[in-house]
Amino acid sequence: MAPPLLFSISLFLFSLLHCSTTTAQSPAAAPAPPGPTNITKILEKAGQFTVFIRLLKATREDVSLNSQLNNSNNGVTIFAPSDSAFSGLKSGALNGLSDEEKSELVQFHIIPTFLSTSQFQTVSNPLTTQAGTGERLELNVTTSGNSVNITTGLTNTSVSGTIYTDNQLAVYQVDKVLQPIDIFTPKPPPPAPAPKTAKEKTKAADSPTVAKDASGALSSIVHYNLVLFGAGIVAAAIFSF
């Protein structure tokens, strides 16, 4: 039988070794990302969002978003279209947009409040976006189980993944560009002017402008005839010699 002192020392060494092994195997907490929230860096890290990043920078919506996130407690939800989503647009669709329309398109993908995936089940439609409200800017969200579906009247797509969330900012991937009717539906041309009535035509003919034009034309004819008449007299005089 081992002496009590030796047994106690052995038990202490075993406990110390076991404690050290358990501590070494515990995962370390991931450090918080350094610096203020930056939407373009989040998208760059996720990859496959180069077109959306380019639009954010070109319209300076990234500056507005970063300022809002870092200088207030206001939440933001972003539906970020992937590069493949933009490739699904008609050729030249983006190049044909004005700067104002590009800003509106980006803002149409931004909800000025934080929405978790569970909150989509109780949200009221239509959603208010940064682009504003109105029938031609409606964005509706419905859920079916864990699926979140988005419709605009022109686009029907689903949230395909969560890119980032921190309880103030939520960024979700969508595989189609959310097309607002306000931009991508051709606006009706202005109505053609009504044909003039017979009375209007008569009035136009009697107007001073028309009379002046007619008088000018008559003067030109008379002048031309006088020139011809004078030339005839000169010719006759020459041949008489």
Short mmCIF file of C-alpha atoms in Angstrom, two decimals:
data_model
loop_
_atom_site.label_atom_id
_atom_site.label_comp_id
_atom_site.label_asym_id
_atom_site.label_seq_id
_atom_site.Cartn_x
_atom_site.Cartn_y
_atom_site.Cartn_z
CA MET A 1 0.00 0.00 0.00
CA ALA A 2 1.42 3.42 -0.98
CA PRO A 3 2.23 5.85 1.85
CA PRO A 4 -0.43 8.59 2.35
CA LEU A 5 2.00 11.40 1.49
CA LEU A 6 3.08 9.76 -1.77
CA PHE A 7 -0.57 9.11 -2.68
CA SER A 8 -1.50 12.75 -2.05
CA ILE A 9 1.38 14.01 -4.21
CA SER A 10 0.41 11.65 -7.03
CA LEU A 11 -3.24 12.79 -6.86
CA PHE A 12 -2.17 16.47 -6.96
CA LEU A 13 0.08 15.93 -10.00
CA PHE A 14 -2.70 14.03 -11.81
CA SER A 15 -5.22 16.80 -11.14
CA LEU A 16 -2.80 19.50 -12.33
CA LEU A 17 -2.03 17.60 -15.53
CA HIS A 18 -5.71 16.99 -16.24
CA CYS A 19 -6.56 20.68 -15.69
CA SER A 20 -3.80 21.87 -18.03
CA THR A 21 -4.92 19.48 -20.78
CA THR A 22 -8.55 20.62 -20.53
CA THR A 23 -7.58 24.33 -20.69
CA ALA A 24 -5.39 23.78 -23.77
CA GLN A 25 -8.23 22.06 -25.62
CA SER A 26 -10.81 24.85 -24.96
CA PRO A 27 -11.35 27.06 -28.07
CA ALA A 28 -10.28 30.67 -27.71
CA ALA A 29 -12.89 33.39 -28.29
CA ALA A 30 -12.62 34.99 -31.71
CA PRO A 31 -11.46 38.62 -31.48
CA ALA A 32 -13.86 41.35 -32.59
CA PRO A 33 -13.09 42.79 -36.05
CA PRO A 34 -10.89 45.89 -35.69
CA GLY A 35 -12.08 49.35 -36.62
CA PRO A 36 -15.55 50.76 -37.32
CA THR A 37 -18.17 48.95 -39.36
CA ASN A 38 -17.45 49.17 -43.08
CA ILE A 39 -20.02 47.72 -45.47
CA THR A 40 -17.69 47.41 -48.45
CA LYS A 41 -15.07 45.53 -46.41
CA ILE A 42 -17.77 43.13 -45.20
CA LEU A 43 -18.83 42.44 -48.79
CA GLU A 44 -15.22 42.17 -49.99
CA LYS A 45 -14.52 39.55 -47.34
CA ALA A 46 -17.60 37.59 -48.38
CA GLY A 47 -16.56 37.67 -52.06
CA GLN A 48 -18.69 37.65 -55.25
CA PHE A 49 -20.14 41.13 -54.70
CA THR A 50 -17.83 43.27 -56.85
CA VAL A 51 -20.61 44.88 -58.93
CA PHE A 52 -22.67 45.83 -55.88
CA ILE A 53 -19.56 47.22 -54.16
CA ARG A 54 -18.81 49.28 -57.28
CA LEU A 55 -22.34 50.70 -57.24
CA LEU A 56 -22.11 51.50 -53.52
CA LYS A 57 -18.90 53.44 -54.09
CA ALA A 58 -20.02 55.17 -57.31
CA THR A 59 -23.20 56.46 -55.65
CA ARG A 60 -21.42 57.11 -52.32
CA GLU A 61 -24.10 55.12 -50.55
CA ASP A 62 -21.29 53.29 -48.74
CA VAL A 63 -20.24 56.55 -47.07
CA SER A 64 -23.82 57.23 -45.98
CA LEU A 65 -24.26 53.70 -44.62
CA ASN A 66 -20.97 53.64 -42.71
CA SER A 67 -21.75 57.03 -41.17
CA GLN A 68 -25.21 55.86 -40.12
CA LEU A 69 -23.89 52.63 -38.59
CA ASN A 70 -20.98 54.21 -36.73
CA ASN A 71 -22.60 57.43 -35.56
CA SER A 72 -26.05 56.29 -34.49
CA ASN A 73 -27.93 53.32 -33.06
CA ASN A 74 -30.12 53.01 -36.14
CA GLY A 75 -30.24 49.53 -37.62
CA VAL A 76 -29.88 48.64 -41.30
CA THR A 77 -30.76 45.60 -43.39
CA ILE A 78 -29.16 45.12 -46.81
CA PHE A 79 -30.16 42.71 -49.57
CA ALA A 80 -26.89 42.30 -51.46
CA PRO A 81 -27.14 40.93 -55.04
CA SER A 82 -24.27 38.65 -56.03
CA ASP A 83 -22.26 39.18 -59.22
CA SER A 84 -24.22 36.37 -60.87
CA ALA A 85 -27.42 38.28 -60.02
CA PHE A 86 -26.20 41.30 -61.99
CA SER A 87 -25.19 39.07 -64.90
CA GLY A 88 -28.86 38.11 -65.14
CA LEU A 89 -29.84 41.66 -66.13
CA LYS A 90 -30.25 42.62 -69.76
CA SER A 91 -27.02 43.62 -71.47
CA GLY A 92 -26.25 47.30 -70.85
CA ALA A 93 -29.04 47.67 -68.28
CA LEU A 94 -26.79 49.33 -65.70
CA ASN A 95 -24.96 51.52 -68.21
CA GLY A 96 -28.29 52.88 -69.38
CA LEU A 97 -29.16 54.23 -65.93
CA SER A 98 -28.56 57.80 -64.88
CA ASP A 99 -26.62 58.58 -61.70
CA GLU A 100 -29.89 59.31 -59.93
CA GLU A 101 -31.36 55.98 -61.01
CA LYS A 102 -28.24 54.10 -59.86
CA SER A 103 -28.57 55.69 -56.41
CA GLU A 104 -32.24 54.73 -56.31
CA LEU A 105 -31.41 51.16 -57.32
CA VAL A 106 -28.86 50.80 -54.49
CA GLN A 107 -31.23 52.41 -51.97
CA PHE A 108 -33.97 49.98 -53.04
CA HIS A 109 -31.81 47.17 -51.58
CA ILE A 110 -31.49 48.90 -48.18
CA ILE A 111 -34.05 48.74 -45.35
CA PRO A 112 -33.53 51.48 -42.73
CA THR A 113 -34.05 49.10 -39.82
CA PHE A 114 -32.45 45.90 -38.54
CA LEU A 115 -34.34 42.73 -39.45
CA SER A 116 -33.32 39.30 -38.21
CA THR A 117 -34.43 36.23 -40.15
CA SER A 118 -37.18 35.56 -37.60
CA GLN A 119 -38.53 39.12 -37.90
CA PHE A 120 -39.31 38.58 -41.59
CA GLN A 121 -42.23 36.43 -40.47
CA THR A 122 -44.00 39.34 -38.77
CA VAL A 123 -42.89 42.34 -40.84
CA SER A 124 -45.54 44.52 -42.48
CA ASN A 125 -45.66 44.85 -46.27
CA PRO A 126 -44.69 46.73 -48.30
CA LEU A 127 -41.28 47.32 -46.72
CA THR A 128 -40.02 50.87 -46.62
CA THR A 129 -36.64 51.17 -48.34
CA GLN A 130 -34.11 53.96 -48.49
CA ALA A 131 -35.43 54.69 -52.00
CA GLY A 132 -38.77 55.82 -50.56
CA THR A 133 -42.35 54.62 -50.78
CA GLY A 134 -44.99 54.46 -53.46
CA GLU A 135 -46.57 51.93 -55.78
CA ARG A 136 -43.61 51.97 -58.17
CA LEU A 137 -41.14 51.36 -55.29
CA GLU A 138 -42.86 48.54 -53.43
CA LEU A 139 -40.84 45.72 -51.86
CA ASN A 140 -42.75 42.81 -50.33
CA VAL A 141 -41.42 39.97 -48.16
CA THR A 142 -43.13 36.67 -47.40
CA THR A 143 -41.91 33.59 -45.56
CA SER A 144 -42.47 29.89 -46.01
CA GLY A 145 -40.82 27.89 -43.25
CA ASN A 146 -37.23 29.10 -43.16
CA SER A 147 -37.41 30.56 -46.68
CA VAL A 148 -37.65 34.34 -47.12
CA ASN A 149 -39.14 35.39 -50.47
CA ILE A 150 -38.88 38.90 -51.95
CA THR A 151 -41.01 40.39 -54.72
CA THR A 152 -40.97 43.80 -56.40
CA GLY A 153 -43.49 43.36 -59.19
CA LEU A 154 -40.63 42.62 -61.59
CA THR A 155 -38.36 40.44 -59.44
CA ASN A 156 -39.20 37.29 -57.52
CA THR A 157 -36.31 35.85 -55.52
CA SER A 158 -35.30 34.48 -52.11
CA VAL A 159 -32.70 35.21 -49.46
CA SER A 160 -30.01 32.62 -50.16
CA GLY A 161 -27.77 33.25 -47.15
CA THR A 162 -26.71 35.51 -44.31
CA ILE A 163 -23.47 37.37 -45.04
CA TYR A 164 -23.18 39.33 -41.81
CA THR A 165 -25.18 40.23 -38.70
CA ASP A 166 -24.29 42.02 -35.47
CA ASN A 167 -27.74 43.05 -34.14
CA GLN A 168 -27.42 46.48 -35.80
CA LEU A 169 -26.48 45.51 -39.36
CA ALA A 170 -27.83 42.52 -41.26
CA VAL A 171 -26.57 41.70 -44.76
CA TYR A 172 -28.38 38.99 -46.72
CA GLN A 173 -27.46 37.57 -50.13
CA VAL A 174 -30.02 37.57 -52.92
CA ASP A 175 -29.44 35.90 -56.28
CA LYS A 176 -31.44 38.39 -58.34
CA VAL A 177 -31.20 42.16 -58.53
CA LEU A 178 -34.30 43.70 -56.92
CA GLN A 179 -35.72 45.71 -59.82
CA PRO A 180 -38.06 48.56 -58.87
CA ILE A 181 -40.84 49.20 -61.33
CA ASP A 182 -39.93 52.89 -61.05
CA ILE A 183 -36.71 52.28 -63.01
CA PHE A 184 -37.05 49.14 -65.09
CA THR A 185 -40.55 49.62 -66.50
CA PRO A 186 -40.58 51.94 -69.52
CA LYS A 187 -42.52 55.07 -68.72
CA PRO A 188 -45.38 55.91 -71.14
CA PRO A 189 -44.51 58.51 -73.78
CA PRO A 190 -46.15 61.94 -73.51
CA PRO A 191 -49.51 62.16 -75.28
CA ALA A 192 -49.41 63.34 -78.89
CA PRO A 193 -50.89 66.80 -79.55
CA ALA A 194 -54.50 66.74 -80.75
CA PRO A 195 -54.99 67.43 -84.51
CA LYS A 196 -56.04 70.97 -85.35
CA THR A 197 -59.64 71.59 -86.23
CA ALA A 198 -60.74 73.35 -89.41
CA LYS A 199 -61.47 76.49 -87.39
CA GLU A 200 -57.95 76.47 -85.91
CA LYS A 201 -56.42 76.00 -89.37
CA THR A 202 -58.41 78.97 -90.71
CA LYS A 203 -57.36 81.09 -87.76
CA ALA A 204 -53.72 80.16 -88.32
CA ALA A 205 -53.97 81.10 -91.99
CA ASP A 206 -55.39 84.50 -91.05
CA SER A 207 -52.69 85.17 -88.50
CA PRO A 208 -50.27 88.13 -89.09
CA THR A 209 -47.35 85.74 -89.48
CA VAL A 210 -48.99 83.91 -92.37
CA ALA A 211 -50.04 87.19 -94.01
CA LYS A 212 -46.54 88.55 -93.66
CA ASP A 213 -45.09 85.41 -95.26
CA ALA A 214 -47.55 85.66 -98.13
CA SER A 215 -46.75 89.35 -98.65
CA GLY A 216 -43.05 88.57 -98.68
CA ALA A 217 -43.50 85.84 -101.26
CA LEU A 218 -45.55 88.19 -103.49
CA SER A 219 -42.88 90.89 -103.26
CA SER A 220 -40.25 88.39 -104.35
CA ILE A 221 -42.31 87.39 -107.40
CA VAL A 222 -42.86 91.01 -108.43
CA HIS A 223 -39.16 91.81 -108.03
CA TYR A 224 -38.20 88.78 -110.13
CA ASN A 225 -40.61 89.79 -112.93
CA LEU A 226 -39.28 93.37 -112.93
CA VAL A 227 -35.73 92.10 -113.28
CA LEU A 228 -36.76 89.96 -116.25
CA PHE A 229 -38.63 92.87 -117.80
CA GLY A 230 -35.63 95.19 -117.43
CA ALA A 231 -33.32 92.59 -118.93
CA GLY A 232 -35.65 92.29 -121.93
CA ILE A 233 -35.56 96.04 -122.57
CA VAL A 234 -31.76 96.12 -122.47
CA ALA A 235 -31.54 93.18 -124.86
CA ALA A 236 -33.95 94.85 -127.31
CA ALA A 237 -31.93 98.05 -127.27
CA ILE A 238 -28.71 96.18 -128.04
CA PHE A 239 -30.17 94.27 -130.96
CA SER A 240 -31.72 97.47 -132.40
CA PHE A 241 -28.18 98.74 -133.07
#
